[in-house]
Amino acid sequence: MPGPGPAGRPAPPDAPALPDAPEPSAPAAHRPWWRTNRARLGSFAAVPLLGLIAPGLGMAALVAALVLVWRGTAWPRAGKIAATVGAMALLGSVMPEPDDGGKRETAADARPAKPSPFTLPTAFPSRQAPSPSLPPERPLPDLRGKPLDVAYAKASKRGYTVAYHDASDEGKDIMARSLWTVCFQEVGGEPGHRTVDFAAVHTGDPCPPSDGAPMPWPVMPELVWKTWKTARQEVLALGVDEDRVDAEEAYVNDSLPDEGEYDHWRVCRHDPAEGAKVPADERVTLYLSSPDNGCPEPDRGTGGDARLPDRDGDGDPDYRDPYPGDRKRTSNWPDGFPGGSSGGSSGGSSGGGGGWSPCRHTRWC
């Protein structure tokens, strides 16, 4: 029975004893930092970073992260499992591949291994990608006789490093590949790095007998005293363009008749001379004389300042002058020079002027 309470009041009966209740959890402000969600997420982020430094550090970080997740956390079980798998995948992505020690792969090694429950899953491919194998080499065809730009493109598409140069001993610079033709090609290098060197000449020029040899240009024949028609054909046969063959007078006071009327005239000299090389772009000049006059003396075929006889000094050689004793009248001016003055001698001096003629070297008079 309970005794009397204070002030004579009876004491209340004792309350029944209750079982021990769990202490309320500590408030978040007093929770240790390693048990916060930020610490747990930070431990997951440290797993791949430490794994890149050393595999052992990565494993230690993984163990610490798992302990923080599975002990003392209110996360659901599915969240813990997902966090565990994610942490292991992060570590597996940065783990180095095992070294086979140079062991050659056999058929048994090539079989897929059974998955082990202790093998870390790899969510990402390995950082060490295998080196790509070189494609099989494509042989280079014979490109001699092809334009240099075409040969250059074909060799480049096959992976060759291309070089080119002048095939002759002249050492010209190749400025436009489309204007050159391949004479020789030399393949070199090693597998995986093939090279080719093209030796070329100007399109239309002959190839030298070997790379770096002199050009096999044709040689100028002896053309003196041959007719213009015959000599011109021989020059064209050398490969010279017909527009590059010129006809000139062998005597300084002579003039050629109309084209086609000097086919029977004779060659007294020519440039280039006999025995000189004649490139395809060479200009050839044949100096002609009427067969009635022959070639300048004393050296037949040479010289460039010879004159035909001109007794009246009017510039009209005697063989074509119908008035060899009259300085005022020539083959071009049979009635005398226009505006002639009185006095034979003075008129001849002013009109003939020692050979002056307004129609000289023209076809208008």
Coordinates of C-alpha atoms in Angstrom, one line a residue:
M1 CA 0.0 0.0 0.0
P2 CA 1.4 3.4 -0.7
G3 CA 2.0 5.8 2.1
P4 CA 0.4 9.1 2.6
G5 CA 1.5 11.8 0.2
P6 CA 2.4 15.3 1.1
A7 CA -0.1 17.5 2.8
G8 CA -1.8 14.4 4.1
R9 CA -3.0 13.5 0.6
P10 CA -2.7 9.8 -0.4
A11 CA 0.1 9.1 -2.8
P12 CA -0.9 8.0 -6.3
P13 CA -0.4 4.4 -7.2
D14 CA 2.9 3.5 -9.0
A15 CA 2.8 3.5 -12.8
P16 CA 3.3 0.1 -14.5
A17 CA 6.8 -0.5 -15.8
L18 CA 7.2 -0.3 -19.7
P19 CA 9.8 -2.0 -21.8
D20 CA 12.9 -0.1 -22.9
A21 CA 12.2 2.0 -26.0
P22 CA 15.1 2.7 -28.5
E23 CA 16.7 6.1 -28.1
P24 CA 15.7 8.5 -30.9
S25 CA 18.4 8.8 -33.6
A26 CA 20.8 11.8 -33.4
P27 CA 19.7 14.8 -35.3
A28 CA 21.3 15.5 -38.7
A29 CA 23.2 18.4 -37.2
H30 CA 25.1 16.0 -34.8
R31 CA 25.5 13.1 -37.4
P32 CA 29.2 12.2 -38.2
W33 CA 30.3 13.5 -41.6
W34 CA 31.2 10.0 -42.9
R35 CA 27.6 8.9 -42.5
T36 CA 26.1 11.6 -44.7
N37 CA 24.9 11.1 -48.2
R38 CA 27.5 13.5 -49.5
A39 CA 30.3 11.4 -48.0
R40 CA 28.8 8.2 -49.5
L41 CA 28.6 9.7 -53.0
G42 CA 32.1 11.1 -52.7
S43 CA 33.4 7.7 -51.8
F44 CA 31.9 6.3 -55.0
A45 CA 33.5 9.1 -57.1
A46 CA 36.9 8.3 -55.5
V47 CA 36.8 4.7 -56.7
P48 CA 37.7 5.3 -60.4
L49 CA 40.1 8.2 -59.5
L50 CA 42.1 6.2 -57.1
G51 CA 41.9 3.1 -59.4
L52 CA 43.7 5.1 -62.1
I53 CA 46.5 5.9 -59.7
A54 CA 46.9 2.3 -58.5
P55 CA 44.6 -0.7 -58.6
G56 CA 45.2 -1.3 -54.8
L57 CA 44.0 2.2 -54.0
G58 CA 40.9 1.7 -56.1
M59 CA 40.1 -1.6 -54.3
A60 CA 40.5 0.1 -50.9
A61 CA 38.2 2.9 -52.0
L62 CA 35.6 0.4 -53.2
V63 CA 35.6 -1.4 -49.8
A64 CA 35.2 1.8 -48.0
A65 CA 32.3 2.9 -50.2
L66 CA 30.5 -0.4 -49.7
V67 CA 30.9 -0.2 -45.9
L68 CA 29.4 3.3 -45.9
V69 CA 26.5 2.2 -48.0
W70 CA 25.6 -1.1 -46.2
R71 CA 26.1 0.0 -42.6
G72 CA 24.2 2.7 -40.8
T73 CA 22.1 4.0 -43.7
A74 CA 18.4 4.1 -44.3
W75 CA 18.8 3.4 -48.1
P76 CA 16.5 0.7 -49.5
R77 CA 18.0 -2.6 -50.3
A78 CA 17.6 -2.1 -54.1
G79 CA 19.5 1.2 -53.9
K80 CA 22.3 -0.4 -52.0
I81 CA 22.6 -3.2 -54.6
A82 CA 22.6 -0.7 -57.5
A83 CA 25.2 1.5 -55.8
T84 CA 27.4 -1.6 -55.2
V85 CA 27.2 -2.7 -58.9
G86 CA 27.9 0.8 -60.1
A87 CA 31.0 1.2 -57.9
M88 CA 32.4 -2.1 -59.1
A89 CA 31.7 -1.1 -62.8
L90 CA 33.6 2.2 -62.3
L91 CA 36.6 0.4 -60.9
G92 CA 36.5 -2.3 -63.6
S93 CA 36.5 0.4 -66.3
V94 CA 39.9 1.7 -65.2
M95 CA 41.6 -1.5 -64.2
P96 CA 44.5 -2.4 -66.7
E97 CA 44.3 -5.5 -68.8
P98 CA 46.3 -8.5 -67.6
D99 CA 49.6 -9.0 -69.3
D100 CA 49.9 -12.4 -71.0
G101 CA 53.7 -12.2 -70.8
G102 CA 54.2 -12.5 -74.5
K103 CA 52.3 -15.8 -74.6
R104 CA 51.0 -16.7 -78.1
E105 CA 47.3 -17.2 -78.2
T106 CA 46.2 -20.8 -78.9
A107 CA 42.8 -22.2 -79.9
A108 CA 42.1 -23.0 -76.3
D109 CA 42.9 -19.5 -75.2
A110 CA 40.6 -18.2 -77.9
R111 CA 37.6 -19.9 -76.3
P112 CA 35.4 -17.5 -74.3
A113 CA 36.1 -18.0 -70.6
K114 CA 33.3 -18.8 -68.2
P115 CA 32.2 -15.8 -66.2
S116 CA 33.4 -15.8 -62.6
P117 CA 31.3 -14.4 -59.8
F118 CA 34.3 -12.5 -58.6
T119 CA 35.1 -10.8 -61.9
L120 CA 34.4 -7.1 -61.9
P121 CA 31.9 -6.1 -64.6
T122 CA 33.3 -3.7 -67.2
A123 CA 30.7 -1.1 -68.3
F124 CA 33.2 0.7 -70.6
P125 CA 35.7 -0.5 -73.2
S126 CA 39.4 -0.7 -72.4
R127 CA 41.4 2.5 -72.9
Q128 CA 44.1 0.5 -74.8
A129 CA 42.6 0.0 -78.3
P130 CA 44.4 -2.5 -80.5
S131 CA 46.5 -1.0 -83.3
P132 CA 44.8 -1.2 -86.7
S133 CA 46.3 -3.6 -89.2
L134 CA 47.8 -2.0 -92.3
P135 CA 45.7 -2.6 -95.5
P136 CA 47.3 -4.8 -98.1
E137 CA 49.6 -2.9 -100.4
R138 CA 48.2 -2.2 -103.9
P139 CA 50.9 -2.6 -106.6
L140 CA 51.6 0.4 -108.7
P141 CA 51.0 -0.1 -112.5
D142 CA 53.4 1.0 -115.2
L143 CA 52.7 4.7 -115.6
R144 CA 55.3 5.6 -118.2
G145 CA 53.9 7.6 -121.1
K146 CA 51.1 8.9 -118.9
P147 CA 50.6 12.6 -118.1
L148 CA 52.4 13.5 -114.9
D149 CA 49.3 14.8 -113.2
V150 CA 47.5 11.5 -113.9
A151 CA 50.4 9.4 -112.6
Y152 CA 50.6 11.6 -109.5
A153 CA 46.9 11.0 -108.7
K154 CA 47.0 7.3 -109.3
A155 CA 50.1 6.8 -107.0
S156 CA 48.7 9.0 -104.3
K157 CA 45.4 7.0 -104.2
R158 CA 47.4 3.9 -103.6
G159 CA 49.1 5.4 -100.6
Y160 CA 52.5 6.2 -102.2
T161 CA 54.6 9.2 -101.3
V162 CA 55.2 10.8 -104.8
A163 CA 58.2 12.8 -106.0
Y164 CA 59.0 14.0 -109.6
H165 CA 61.8 15.7 -111.5
D166 CA 63.1 16.5 -115.0
A167 CA 64.2 13.4 -116.7
S168 CA 66.9 15.2 -118.8
D169 CA 70.3 16.6 -117.7
E170 CA 68.8 20.2 -118.0
G171 CA 67.2 20.1 -114.5
K172 CA 64.2 22.2 -115.3
D173 CA 61.6 22.9 -112.6
I174 CA 58.3 21.3 -113.1
M175 CA 55.7 24.0 -112.5
A176 CA 52.6 22.4 -114.1
R177 CA 52.3 18.6 -113.9
S178 CA 49.7 18.5 -116.6
L179 CA 52.3 19.8 -119.2
W180 CA 54.7 16.9 -118.5
T181 CA 54.8 13.2 -119.4
V182 CA 56.3 10.4 -117.4
C183 CA 59.4 8.7 -118.9
F184 CA 60.7 6.7 -115.9
Q185 CA 59.3 5.6 -112.5
E186 CA 61.3 4.3 -109.5
V187 CA 59.5 2.6 -106.6
G188 CA 61.1 2.5 -103.2
G189 CA 60.4 2.7 -99.5
E190 CA 59.3 -0.2 -97.3
P191 CA 56.0 -1.9 -96.5
G192 CA 53.7 0.6 -95.0
H193 CA 55.6 3.6 -96.5
R194 CA 56.1 3.2 -100.2
T195 CA 57.5 5.9 -102.4
V196 CA 57.7 6.5 -106.1
D197 CA 59.8 9.0 -108.1
F198 CA 58.7 10.0 -111.6
A199 CA 61.1 11.4 -114.2
A200 CA 59.3 13.4 -116.8
V201 CA 59.7 15.6 -119.9
H202 CA 57.6 18.3 -121.5
T203 CA 54.7 16.7 -123.3
G204 CA 55.7 16.2 -126.9
D205 CA 59.5 16.0 -126.2
P206 CA 61.3 12.7 -126.6
C207 CA 62.4 10.8 -123.5
P208 CA 66.2 10.6 -122.9
P209 CA 67.8 7.1 -123.1
S210 CA 68.1 7.1 -119.3
D211 CA 67.2 9.2 -116.3
G212 CA 69.4 12.3 -116.3
A213 CA 70.8 11.8 -119.8
P214 CA 70.9 14.5 -122.5
M215 CA 67.8 14.9 -124.5
P216 CA 67.9 13.0 -127.9
W217 CA 67.1 16.1 -130.0
P218 CA 67.4 15.7 -133.7
V219 CA 70.4 17.3 -135.4
M220 CA 70.1 19.9 -138.1
P221 CA 71.1 18.5 -141.5
E222 CA 73.0 20.2 -144.3
L223 CA 70.5 22.3 -146.3
V224 CA 72.7 24.7 -148.3
W225 CA 71.7 25.0 -152.0
K226 CA 68.6 22.9 -151.5
T227 CA 65.4 24.5 -152.7
W228 CA 63.1 26.1 -150.1
K229 CA 60.5 23.4 -150.7
T230 CA 62.9 20.5 -150.2
A231 CA 64.6 22.1 -147.2
R232 CA 61.4 23.0 -145.5
Q233 CA 60.2 19.4 -145.7
E234 CA 63.4 18.1 -144.1
V235 CA 63.0 20.6 -141.2
L236 CA 59.4 19.6 -140.6
A237 CA 60.6 16.0 -140.5
L238 CA 62.7 16.8 -137.5
G239 CA 59.5 17.6 -135.5
V240 CA 59.6 21.4 -135.9
D241 CA 56.2 23.0 -136.2
E242 CA 55.5 24.5 -139.6
D243 CA 54.7 27.9 -138.0
R244 CA 58.3 27.9 -136.7
V245 CA 60.0 27.6 -140.1
D246 CA 60.8 31.1 -141.6
A247 CA 62.1 32.2 -145.0
E248 CA 64.4 35.3 -145.3
E249 CA 66.5 36.9 -148.1
A250 CA 70.1 35.9 -148.2
Y251 CA 71.1 39.4 -149.5
V252 CA 70.2 42.5 -147.6
N253 CA 69.1 44.4 -150.7
D254 CA 66.9 41.6 -152.0
S255 CA 63.3 40.7 -151.3
L256 CA 61.3 37.6 -151.5
P257 CA 58.5 37.3 -154.0
D258 CA 55.0 36.3 -153.0
E259 CA 54.6 33.0 -151.1
G260 CA 54.7 30.0 -153.4
E261 CA 56.8 31.9 -155.9
Y262 CA 60.1 31.2 -154.2
D263 CA 59.7 27.4 -153.9
H264 CA 62.6 27.0 -156.4
W265 CA 64.9 29.5 -154.5
R266 CA 68.0 28.1 -152.9
V267 CA 69.1 28.0 -149.3
C268 CA 72.3 29.9 -148.8
R269 CA 72.5 29.5 -145.0
H270 CA 70.3 28.4 -142.1
D271 CA 69.9 28.9 -138.4
P272 CA 70.5 26.6 -136.5
A273 CA 73.5 25.6 -138.4
E274 CA 74.4 22.1 -139.6
G275 CA 75.0 19.7 -136.7
A276 CA 73.1 21.8 -134.1
K277 CA 70.4 20.2 -132.0
V278 CA 66.9 21.2 -132.9
P279 CA 64.4 21.1 -130.0
A280 CA 60.7 20.9 -130.8
D281 CA 60.1 24.5 -129.9
E282 CA 63.1 25.7 -131.9
R283 CA 62.6 28.4 -134.6
V284 CA 64.4 27.6 -137.9
T285 CA 65.2 30.3 -140.4
L286 CA 66.3 29.5 -144.0
Y287 CA 68.0 32.3 -145.9
L288 CA 67.1 32.1 -149.6
S289 CA 68.5 33.5 -152.9
S290 CA 67.3 33.3 -156.5
P291 CA 69.1 30.6 -158.5
D292 CA 70.1 33.4 -160.9
N293 CA 72.3 35.0 -158.2
G294 CA 73.8 32.1 -156.3
C295 CA 74.8 32.5 -152.6
P296 CA 77.0 35.2 -151.1
E297 CA 80.7 34.8 -151.6
P298 CA 83.4 34.0 -150.5
D299 CA 82.0 31.7 -147.9
R300 CA 79.0 29.9 -149.3
G301 CA 76.3 29.4 -146.6
T302 CA 77.6 32.0 -144.2
G303 CA 77.5 35.8 -143.7
G304 CA 74.6 38.1 -143.4
D305 CA 75.5 41.5 -144.9
A306 CA 76.1 40.6 -148.5
R307 CA 74.5 42.8 -151.2
L308 CA 73.6 42.2 -154.8
P309 CA 75.0 44.5 -157.5
D310 CA 73.0 47.7 -157.8
R311 CA 74.6 50.0 -160.4
D312 CA 72.2 52.9 -159.9
G313 CA 72.0 52.6 -156.1
D314 CA 68.2 52.7 -155.9
G315 CA 68.0 49.6 -153.7
D316 CA 66.7 47.5 -156.6
P317 CA 69.2 44.8 -157.5
D318 CA 70.2 44.8 -161.1
Y319 CA 68.7 41.3 -161.8
R320 CA 65.2 42.7 -161.0
D321 CA 65.7 46.3 -162.0
P322 CA 64.2 47.0 -165.5
Y323 CA 66.0 50.4 -165.5
P324 CA 69.5 49.6 -164.0
G325 CA 70.8 53.0 -165.2
D326 CA 68.0 55.1 -163.9
R327 CA 67.9 55.8 -160.1
K328 CA 64.5 57.3 -160.3
R329 CA 62.8 54.3 -161.8
T330 CA 62.7 50.8 -160.2
S331 CA 60.7 47.6 -160.7
N332 CA 58.2 49.0 -158.2
W333 CA 58.1 52.5 -159.7
P334 CA 58.5 52.1 -163.4
D335 CA 57.3 55.7 -164.0
G336 CA 59.6 57.2 -161.4
F337 CA 59.2 58.0 -157.8
P338 CA 56.1 60.2 -157.0
G339 CA 56.9 63.9 -156.5
G340 CA 60.3 63.5 -158.2
S341 CA 62.4 66.7 -158.5
S342 CA 64.1 68.2 -161.5
G343 CA 67.7 67.1 -162.1
G344 CA 68.7 63.6 -162.7
S345 CA 71.4 63.4 -160.1
S346 CA 69.6 65.4 -157.4
G347 CA 66.3 63.8 -158.2
G348 CA 67.9 60.4 -158.0
S349 CA 69.4 61.3 -154.7
S350 CA 66.1 62.5 -153.2
G351 CA 63.8 60.1 -155.0
G352 CA 66.0 56.9 -155.1
G353 CA 67.8 57.9 -151.9
G354 CA 70.2 55.1 -152.3
G355 CA 67.5 52.5 -152.3
W356 CA 64.6 54.0 -150.4
S357 CA 61.3 52.7 -151.6
P358 CA 57.9 53.0 -149.9
C359 CA 57.0 49.6 -151.2
R360 CA 60.1 47.8 -150.1
H361 CA 59.3 44.4 -148.5
T362 CA 55.6 44.8 -149.3
R363 CA 53.2 43.3 -151.7
W364 CA 51.2 46.5 -152.3
C365 CA 53.2 47.9 -155.3

